[in-house]
Amino acid sequence: MDAETLQFHAALSDAATRTEAALADWLPPEDTTLGAAMRHAVLSGGKRLRAFLAIESAAIFRVPAAQSLRTAAAVECVHAYSLVHDDLPCMDDDDLRRGQPTVHVKWDEATAVLSGDALQTLAFELLAQPQGSIDPRLAVRLVLRLAQAAGAAGMVGGQAFDIAAETTAVPLDLDSIRTLQSLKTGALFVWSAESGAILGRSDPEPLRAYATALGQAFQIRDDLLDVDGDPEAAGKRLQKDAEQGKATFVSLLGVDGARQKAHELVSAACDALAPYGSAAGNLRGAARFVLTRGN
Amino acid sequence: MDAETLQFHAALSDAATRTEAALADWLPPEDTTLGAAMRHAVLSGGKRLRAFLAIESAAIFRVPAAQSLRTAAAVECVHAYSLVHDDLPCMDDDDLRRGQPTVHVKWDEATAVLSGDALQTLAFELLAQPQGSIDPRLAVRLVLRLAQAAGAAGMVGGQAFDIAAETTAVPLDLDSIRTLQSLKTGALFVWSAESGAILGRSDPEPLRAYATALGQAFQIRDDLLDVDGDPEAAGKRLQKDAEQGKATFVSLLGVDGARQKAHELVSAACDALAPYGSAAGNLRGAARFVLTRGN
């Protein structure tokens, strides 16, 4: 590993440790089923790539760490809520997530619905709490943009689109898959990266462009891992896409075409970071990591 | 009907009309299943008591109507989302709501989960949008308080408490039912009423006290209607509490005791409005209405 890659891994691990410690403080106690389920959903591991993006994009602008820890924790709450609801029997019906039983398996469906609901609420609460000393004008902008990224015109819209696509006879074409992915996973990546520019009172466009390309590369890698990944390392069932006859970047571009496309996207992501020079070293490391990650 | 009651009904109807018109503009279009389900959930009637509380409490402080229309619409989105999720088969399993098929019956469970999710997001989006010209410092406070009222320490916590109570052998006592109700329905009533004081830069305590008493009287009336209400007028199945052997204000206080308690609470609610004099006439009308409402 080169020095920048090593530094990226240290930064990713540090972001995860700090975000998880903050979340452990900010989540409700586990003395109720609801609290225990929320903690299980959020604190059962994961790479914390979204938290890392929020923390590293803010670091470019020397935003105080107490502020970016809030945005990092908020986006991890939204991500965790979406996974809990996506795993429900009426949606993807997954029993395992990161090698652990999913919330509706460990408890029940009602607890999964409610703990997901309360995690979404917590994300907005974390952005609005005065303790982080985020300027209210910036906090409102973060709330607005997170709501747009997470709601009907973003993540939830993408999930609904995905479900609708499963029931139509014609498989999706490349443009539709790109749109679906940009809503379903891209929107939260983009919010994570732009949150740093919002806190830093800077133009969010370069970071949005970076995260748009990164999110798409991430999804392509996910599709590739579904084809040839190691289920034990992934901690979840694989080859679901092919079983379900689902159109993916891989089914449309082929394995080599998809790998090529991911490389191009990672180059584009790194190019978008040019304005920030060496301050964006860890974000460049993240882009390269997406190409090689094992699960 | 006396003049104040007549004026209350006109104000309630006006609040409903204006809030529904605004929501019809702000909800996603119905050209997708998700948008259609969100619109069905929010625009299928209801008294709009929470919207009325938001609008009338703001009117006391002469807050511009464009601002209180946002708080009114936001709380109706949260209320609607909670109903969609509560109606799911894994929760209360209700097929009818306001005389209409519930979202999971009209579409499917996945659509009910996702449309509820997106409605919660929309509530926060509405509070954070710049068009209403709400001072960002006030918008952040509204977001924070709504998140606290709706989340694990509020509405969702109450719903989880309710489900947990159903599976324990010992029925709840009066204090536990009061706590449960203050979370499950009280918290949104309180937020609606205090939102006007927040927008009016005034002490929210009197309006919080008013809404706390009002919310409890409302729940007692709900329990009474479940015993002797008209299912056709209610647009939903009744006598579920007794069937399920559920402890309620009525099972613990008896019908007469519950009626007496509701009267005392309505008096307390009206007393809390004393600082506002005649400007709170419609809120007093709402308190009296709660005692007599038919469904």
XYZ file of C-alpha atoms in Angstrom:
590
model
C 0.000 0.000 0.000
C 1.238 3.494 -0.804
C 1.351 6.245 1.838
C -1.922 7.916 0.709
C -3.797 4.589 0.854
C -2.414 3.844 4.314
C -3.410 7.319 5.465
C -6.894 6.842 3.998
C -7.405 3.608 5.928
C -6.275 5.279 9.146
C -8.676 8.177 8.499
C -11.591 5.839 7.663
C -11.007 3.854 10.822
C -10.686 7.026 12.905
C -13.930 8.449 11.443
C -15.731 5.187 12.236
C -14.432 5.059 15.814
C -15.328 8.663 16.569
C -18.758 8.505 14.897
C -19.651 5.266 16.691
C -18.583 6.698 20.057
C -20.754 9.774 19.444
C -23.702 7.645 18.286
C -23.376 5.425 21.360
C -23.874 8.602 23.447
C -26.667 10.054 21.330
C -28.800 6.938 20.742
C -31.491 6.125 23.340
C -30.452 3.677 26.088
C -31.019 -0.017 25.426
C -33.359 -0.543 28.380
C -36.362 -0.537 26.025
C -36.892 -2.757 22.983
C -37.043 0.363 20.808
C -33.735 1.696 22.140
C -32.040 -1.691 21.895
C -33.221 -2.159 18.305
C -32.063 1.327 17.295
C -28.634 0.672 18.822
C -28.413 -2.745 17.131
C -29.268 -1.187 13.766
C -26.725 1.624 14.019
C -23.899 0.113 16.052
C -23.489 -3.311 14.351
C -20.531 -2.284 12.240
C -20.204 -1.095 8.689
C -17.407 0.854 7.058
C -18.967 4.255 7.880
C -18.076 5.590 4.452
C -20.828 8.249 4.677
C -19.573 9.430 8.071
C -16.042 9.533 6.662
C -17.226 11.675 3.724
C -18.959 14.098 6.090
C -15.912 14.375 8.365
C -13.291 14.590 5.603
C -15.222 17.098 3.472
C -15.604 19.343 6.542
C -11.899 18.965 7.380
C -11.019 20.554 4.017
C -12.558 23.792 5.340
C -11.212 23.377 8.905
C -14.733 23.053 10.302
C -14.649 22.242 14.065
C -14.819 18.467 14.578
C -17.801 18.762 16.949
C -19.862 20.011 14.000
C -18.907 17.380 11.434
C -19.400 14.642 14.020
C -23.088 15.660 14.035
C -23.431 15.467 10.252
C -21.531 12.154 10.263
C -23.810 10.689 12.929
C -26.939 12.038 11.229
C -26.189 10.430 7.872
C -25.342 7.109 9.524
C -28.763 7.213 11.251
C -30.518 7.766 7.926
C -28.477 5.010 6.277
C -29.210 2.592 9.144
C -32.940 3.392 9.104
C -33.088 2.708 5.361
C -31.379 -0.663 5.823
C -33.768 -1.699 8.622
C -36.795 -0.897 6.463
C -35.250 -2.353 3.263
C -34.574 -5.633 5.089
C -38.273 -6.063 6.044
C -40.096 -9.128 4.636
C -42.311 -6.848 2.498
C -39.213 -5.287 0.916
C -35.926 -7.205 0.344
C -36.655 -9.801 3.087
C -33.098 -10.132 4.363
C -32.288 -12.050 7.549
C -28.637 -11.043 7.795
C -26.901 -7.685 7.695
C -23.177 -7.302 8.408
C -23.236 -10.893 9.682
C -25.862 -10.068 12.332
C -29.587 -10.895 12.396
C -31.637 -8.019 10.979
C -33.936 -6.106 13.353
C -37.172 -7.852 12.331
C -35.456 -11.240 12.837
C -33.865 -10.392 16.193
C -37.089 -8.721 17.411
C -40.164 -8.445 15.158
C -41.524 -6.458 12.230
C -43.263 -3.809 14.334
C -39.985 -3.107 16.127
C -38.196 -2.851 12.779
C -40.749 -0.342 11.440
C -40.663 1.769 14.611
C -36.908 1.691 15.181
C -36.342 2.734 11.560
C -38.847 5.548 12.001
C -37.167 6.793 15.166
C -33.701 6.617 13.572
C -34.841 8.877 10.766
C -36.206 11.343 13.335
C -32.949 11.181 15.313
C -30.965 12.244 12.243
C -32.870 15.534 12.058
C -32.689 15.973 15.827
C -28.885 15.656 15.729
C -28.607 18.381 13.083
C -30.873 20.737 15.023
C -29.423 20.303 18.523
C -27.687 23.442 19.751
C -24.783 21.602 21.428
C -22.793 21.262 18.208
C -22.779 25.082 17.825
C -23.708 24.836 14.159
C -24.858 28.262 12.927
C -28.687 27.983 12.665
C -28.596 29.228 9.058
C -26.290 26.338 8.175
C -28.249 23.835 10.275
C -31.455 24.688 8.408
C -29.674 24.222 5.090
C -28.316 20.856 6.224
C -31.824 19.788 7.308
C -33.346 20.908 4.013
C -30.726 19.172 1.894
C -30.836 15.976 3.974
C -34.623 15.885 3.676
C -34.349 16.317 -0.085
C -31.653 13.619 -0.302
C -33.523 11.130 1.900
C -37.148 11.650 0.830
C -39.450 10.994 -2.113
C -37.140 12.869 -4.508
C -34.068 11.009 -3.180
C -33.344 7.783 -1.332
C -36.933 6.647 -0.650
C -37.899 7.565 -4.216
C -35.050 5.358 -5.455
C -36.172 2.466 -3.299
C -39.749 2.807 -4.593
C -38.415 2.980 -8.168
C -36.392 -0.196 -7.537
C -39.485 -2.064 -6.289
C -41.558 -0.829 -9.236
C -38.827 -1.995 -11.646
C -38.941 -5.507 -10.185
C -42.557 -5.922 -11.218
C -42.230 -4.683 -14.796
C -41.538 -7.137 -17.601
C -38.908 -5.017 -19.375
C -35.512 -4.837 -17.596
C -34.144 -1.347 -16.967
C -31.736 0.281 -19.413
C -28.469 1.928 -18.370
C -29.913 5.428 -17.982
C -32.698 4.171 -15.734
C -30.254 2.209 -13.594
C -28.071 5.289 -13.288
C -31.092 7.352 -12.177
C -32.236 4.659 -9.767
C -28.790 4.385 -8.211
C -28.281 8.143 -7.993
C -31.482 8.315 -5.919
C -31.159 5.142 -3.882
C -27.510 5.353 -2.814
C -26.068 8.406 -4.558
C -28.167 11.042 -2.780
C -26.818 10.232 0.699
C -23.225 10.093 -0.579
C -23.734 13.520 -2.134
C -25.254 14.946 1.058
C -22.376 13.577 3.131
C -19.785 15.242 0.927
C -21.636 18.522 0.456
C -22.341 18.826 4.197
C -18.688 19.734 4.725
C -18.884 22.539 2.165
C -22.124 23.817 3.737
C -20.505 23.879 7.194
C -17.430 25.493 5.606
C -19.569 28.160 3.851
C -18.062 27.109 0.534
C -19.447 26.194 -2.905
C -20.664 22.575 -2.562
C -20.518 21.820 -6.314
C -17.029 20.236 -6.522
C -17.830 17.918 -3.605
C -21.224 17.077 -5.082
C -19.547 16.141 -8.384
C -16.988 14.030 -6.502
C -19.664 12.175 -4.521
C -21.907 11.637 -7.542
C -19.085 9.825 -9.361
C -17.993 8.042 -6.177
C -21.531 6.821 -5.459
C -21.883 5.374 -8.929
C -18.489 3.666 -8.750
C -19.499 2.283 -5.344
C -22.700 0.828 -6.788
C -20.865 -0.746 -9.727
C -18.421 -2.336 -7.289
C -21.420 -3.589 -5.294
C -22.853 -5.172 -8.439
C -19.453 -6.749 -9.208
C -19.182 -8.110 -5.652
C -22.655 -9.593 -5.960
C -21.300 -11.605 -8.901
C -17.911 -12.692 -7.555
C -17.740 -11.632 -3.894
C -17.219 -13.789 -0.781
C -20.543 -14.100 1.125
C -18.741 -14.704 4.421
C -16.679 -11.537 4.086
C -19.763 -9.628 2.909
C -21.857 -10.822 5.860
C -24.902 -11.106 3.620
C -26.388 -13.295 0.890
C -24.892 -12.704 -2.578
C -25.870 -13.361 -6.212
C -29.356 -12.136 -5.475
C -29.360 -9.892 -8.546
C -28.778 -12.725 -11.027
C -31.269 -15.002 -9.216
C -33.895 -12.308 -9.539
C -33.002 -11.555 -13.179
C -32.356 -7.966 -12.154
C -30.681 -5.556 -14.586
C -27.485 -4.142 -13.057
C -24.426 -2.254 -14.294
C -22.773 -5.678 -14.647
C -25.612 -7.326 -16.581
C -25.691 -4.363 -18.968
C -21.965 -3.587 -19.335
C -20.466 -7.033 -18.667
C -17.863 -7.621 -15.937
C -15.019 -5.991 -17.881
C -17.163 -3.088 -19.062
C -18.353 -2.456 -15.518
C -14.776 -2.519 -14.175
C -13.727 -0.055 -16.882
C -16.656 2.234 -16.081
C -15.801 2.181 -12.378
C -12.227 3.223 -13.173
C -13.444 6.142 -15.270
C -15.785 7.269 -12.504
C -13.024 7.147 -9.915
C -10.830 9.297 -12.165
C -13.679 11.776 -12.542
C -14.207 11.805 -8.779
C -10.530 12.586 -8.179
C -10.536 15.295 -10.866
C -13.444 17.023 -9.121
C -11.268 17.371 -6.003
C -8.597 19.425 -7.824
C -9.615 22.756 -6.176
C -8.717 21.393 -2.727
C -5.206 20.110 -3.449
C -3.608 18.032 -0.722
C -6.431 18.788 1.767
C -8.528 16.269 -0.170
C -5.962 13.445 -0.019
C -8.177 11.203 2.089
C -11.158 11.731 -0.215
C -8.970 10.670 -3.160
C -7.958 7.625 -1.139
C -11.649 6.808 -0.653
C -12.243 6.918 -4.402
C -9.421 4.466 -5.047
C -10.594 2.262 -2.168
C -14.009 1.891 -3.789
C -12.332 0.100 -6.719
C -10.683 -2.515 -4.554
C -12.921 -3.024 -1.528
C -13.673 -6.664 -0.794
C -17.135 -6.241 0.711
C -74.501 26.464 19.278
C -73.150 29.609 20.928
C -71.184 32.204 18.970
C -67.760 30.993 20.171
C -68.562 27.407 19.140
C -69.791 28.539 15.731
C -66.650 30.601 15.275
C -64.506 27.614 16.305
C -66.118 25.384 13.688
C -65.574 28.026 11.002
C -61.912 28.368 12.052
C -61.388 24.580 12.119
C -62.877 24.222 8.669
C -60.829 27.154 7.345
C -57.596 25.703 8.800
C -58.371 22.329 7.181
C -59.116 23.871 3.774
C -55.984 26.015 3.743
C -53.699 23.266 5.044
C -55.033 20.740 2.528
C -54.584 23.194 -0.353
C -50.982 23.825 0.719
C -50.308 20.106 1.146
C -51.773 19.390 -2.301
C -49.110 21.773 -3.681
C -46.253 20.489 -1.556
C -46.795 16.738 -1.843
C -45.126 14.913 -4.763
C -47.298 14.445 -7.870
C -49.403 11.298 -8.081
C -47.762 9.987 -11.240
C -45.730 7.490 -9.208
C -47.068 4.898 -6.755
C -45.061 6.555 -3.992
C -46.511 10.003 -4.724
C -50.053 8.660 -5.080
C -49.774 6.771 -1.781
C -48.396 9.813 0.036
C -51.255 11.946 -1.292
C -53.837 9.303 -0.349
C -52.423 9.118 3.179
C -52.421 12.866 3.748
C -55.376 14.104 1.697
C -58.101 11.568 2.634
C -59.778 13.816 5.169
C -59.513 14.124 8.918
C -60.430 17.016 11.149
C -56.938 18.590 10.939
C -57.014 19.402 14.641
C -53.188 19.517 14.763
C -53.042 21.930 11.818
C -55.717 24.047 13.494
C -53.655 24.175 16.716
C -50.560 25.262 14.786
C -52.455 27.963 12.892
C -54.473 29.271 15.843
C -51.562 29.325 18.287
C -49.525 31.320 15.758
C -52.455 33.710 15.165
C -52.327 34.716 18.861
C -48.920 36.289 18.140
C -49.894 37.653 14.698
C -47.380 35.367 12.959
C -47.663 35.639 9.135
C -50.028 32.951 7.815
C -47.410 31.673 5.318
C -45.284 30.574 8.280
C -47.966 28.792 10.299
C -49.206 27.055 7.162
C -45.785 25.327 7.049
C -45.983 24.153 10.663
C -49.599 23.060 10.098
C -48.657 21.059 6.992
C -45.575 19.576 8.674
C -47.479 18.211 11.657
C -50.177 16.752 9.413
C -47.434 14.920 7.463
C -46.033 13.433 10.679
C -49.529 12.471 11.860
C -50.347 10.871 8.497
C -47.065 8.954 8.391
C -47.713 7.569 11.879
C -51.181 6.386 10.843
C -49.867 4.654 7.704
C -47.274 2.749 9.726
C -49.649 2.063 12.667
C -52.176 0.552 10.237
C -49.649 -2.012 8.908
C -50.437 -5.710 9.475
C -47.454 -6.021 11.845
C -48.860 -3.187 13.976
C -52.614 -2.496 14.412
C -53.563 -4.241 11.142
C -56.327 -1.833 10.124
C -57.942 -2.000 6.679
C -59.956 1.205 6.948
C -59.005 4.728 7.913
C -61.445 7.619 7.622
C -63.697 5.314 5.612
C -60.995 4.708 2.984
C -58.769 1.656 2.424
C -55.455 2.047 4.244
C -52.284 2.413 2.151
C -51.125 -1.216 2.496
C -54.611 -2.389 1.427
C -54.939 -0.003 -1.522
C -51.341 -0.700 -2.638
C -49.068 -3.022 -0.637
C -46.986 -3.126 2.537
C -43.762 -1.948 0.898
C -45.572 1.122 -0.427
C -47.011 1.781 3.043
C -43.560 1.592 4.662
C -41.954 3.836 2.031
C -44.745 6.407 1.776
C -44.775 6.746 5.574
C -41.001 7.183 5.534
C -41.158 9.872 2.866
C -43.970 11.706 4.668
C -41.846 11.972 7.782
C -38.990 13.378 5.691
C -41.344 15.850 4.010
C -42.368 17.274 7.400
C -38.779 18.318 8.120
C -38.314 19.561 4.569
C -41.353 21.843 4.911
C -39.972 23.408 8.094
C -36.554 24.000 6.522
C -37.623 25.399 3.150
C -36.717 29.068 2.767
C -39.965 30.059 0.987
C -41.928 30.449 4.225
C -39.419 33.104 5.406
C -39.209 31.518 8.832
C -36.170 32.939 10.674
C -33.552 30.116 10.547
C -33.078 30.300 14.332
C -36.791 29.577 14.777
C -36.833 26.931 12.021
C -34.034 25.002 13.748
C -35.937 25.145 17.032
C -39.094 23.880 15.318
C -37.118 21.020 13.743
C -35.518 20.113 17.071
C -38.793 20.161 18.993
C -40.662 18.252 16.248
C -37.942 15.592 16.201
C -38.163 15.280 19.991
C -41.976 15.107 19.838
C -42.067 12.555 17.006
C -39.128 10.278 17.862
C -38.099 7.650 20.389
C -38.762 10.016 23.321
C -42.164 11.018 21.880
C -44.696 9.596 19.451
C -42.742 6.533 18.249
C -41.697 5.786 21.832
C -45.384 5.843 22.803
C -46.307 3.481 19.998
C -43.529 1.063 21.034
C -44.692 1.329 24.678
C -48.250 0.521 23.547
C -47.105 -2.596 21.684
C -44.966 -3.725 24.636
C -47.966 -3.260 26.968
C -50.088 -5.559 24.806
C -47.764 -8.467 25.432
C -47.456 -8.118 29.219
C -49.836 -10.031 31.488
C -50.536 -7.131 33.877
C -52.780 -4.380 32.456
C -51.439 -0.818 32.680
C -52.354 1.425 35.606
C -53.594 4.995 35.214
C -50.154 6.632 35.463
C -48.741 4.342 32.761
C -51.691 5.028 30.466
C -51.233 8.749 31.013
C -47.537 8.449 30.108
C -48.278 6.276 27.096
C -50.904 8.712 25.811
C -48.751 11.784 26.446
C -46.108 10.234 24.188
C -48.292 8.608 21.551
C -50.772 11.417 20.870
C -49.937 14.186 23.350
C -46.484 15.049 22.007
C -47.743 16.113 18.545
C -50.603 18.129 20.070
C -48.083 19.914 22.273
C -45.747 20.590 19.357
C -48.619 21.981 17.276
C -49.613 24.425 20.000
C -46.093 25.439 20.999
C -45.057 25.975 17.360
C -47.125 29.174 17.342
C -45.314 30.493 20.416
C -41.938 29.590 18.886
C -42.809 31.458 15.677
C -44.147 34.327 17.830
C -40.938 34.419 19.931
C -43.017 33.970 23.064
C -42.876 31.650 26.095
C -44.371 28.316 24.888
C -45.283 27.072 28.398
C -48.945 28.221 28.543
C -49.658 26.649 25.156
C -47.820 23.476 26.134
C -49.961 23.218 29.285
C -53.095 23.811 27.195
C -52.188 21.135 24.658
C -51.135 18.607 27.292
C -54.577 18.794 28.914
C -56.312 18.929 25.525
C -54.440 15.863 24.272
C -55.418 13.834 27.298
C -59.067 14.909 27.057
C -58.962 13.981 23.366
C -57.667 10.501 24.182
C -60.316 9.965 26.861
C -62.981 10.970 24.361
C -61.425 8.508 21.903
C -61.656 5.739 24.503
C -65.299 6.703 25.206
C -66.103 6.672 21.478
C -64.528 3.245 21.156
C -67.114 2.046 23.705
C -70.254 3.805 22.461
C -69.371 5.476 19.136
C -70.929 4.938 15.710
C -68.531 2.898 13.500
C -69.985 4.370 10.321
C -69.425 7.949 11.493
C -65.962 7.006 12.797
C -64.964 5.415 9.469
C -63.086 2.672 11.334
C -63.656 -0.456 13.406
C -64.655 0.238 17.034
C -64.669 -1.651 20.351
C -61.201 -2.940 19.600
C -59.960 -1.970 23.069
C -62.466 -4.138 24.926
C -61.994 -7.039 22.475
C -58.279 -6.913 23.142
C -58.749 -6.578 26.925
C -56.749 -3.350 26.738
C -56.621 -1.040 29.769
C -57.918 2.430 28.840
C -59.059 5.540 30.700
C -62.589 4.107 30.439
C -61.725 0.631 31.735
C -59.901 2.180 34.692
C -62.183 5.130 35.531
C -65.533 3.812 34.265
C -67.624 5.714 31.698
C -68.810 8.362 34.179
C -65.406 8.758 35.764
C -63.785 9.165 32.338
C -66.376 11.800 31.325
C -65.728 13.677 34.578
C -61.963 13.528 34.035
C -62.335 14.848 30.478
C -64.358 17.807 31.791
C -61.701 18.636 34.359
C -58.976 18.488 31.704
C -60.903 20.795 29.374
C -61.281 23.298 32.228
C -57.551 23.099 32.895
C -56.830 23.569 29.173
C -58.999 26.716 29.075
C -57.407 28.062 32.273
C -53.961 27.746 30.686
C -55.092 30.108 27.915
C -55.848 32.972 30.361
C -52.747 35.027 29.388
C -54.038 35.369 25.813
C -57.553 36.648 26.541
C -59.892 36.813 23.572
C -57.096 36.010 21.071
C -57.372 32.390 22.235
C -61.144 32.112 21.706
C -60.828 29.478 18.992
C -58.431 27.380 21.085
C -60.995 27.451 23.914
C -63.617 26.383 21.373
C -61.387 23.436 20.411
C -61.165 22.333 24.036
C -64.945 22.307 24.394
C -65.308 20.554 21.022
C -63.160 17.680 22.229
C -65.825 16.873 24.847
C -68.633 16.566 22.323
C -67.049 15.345 19.086
C -68.823 12.386 17.553
C -65.863 10.697 15.860
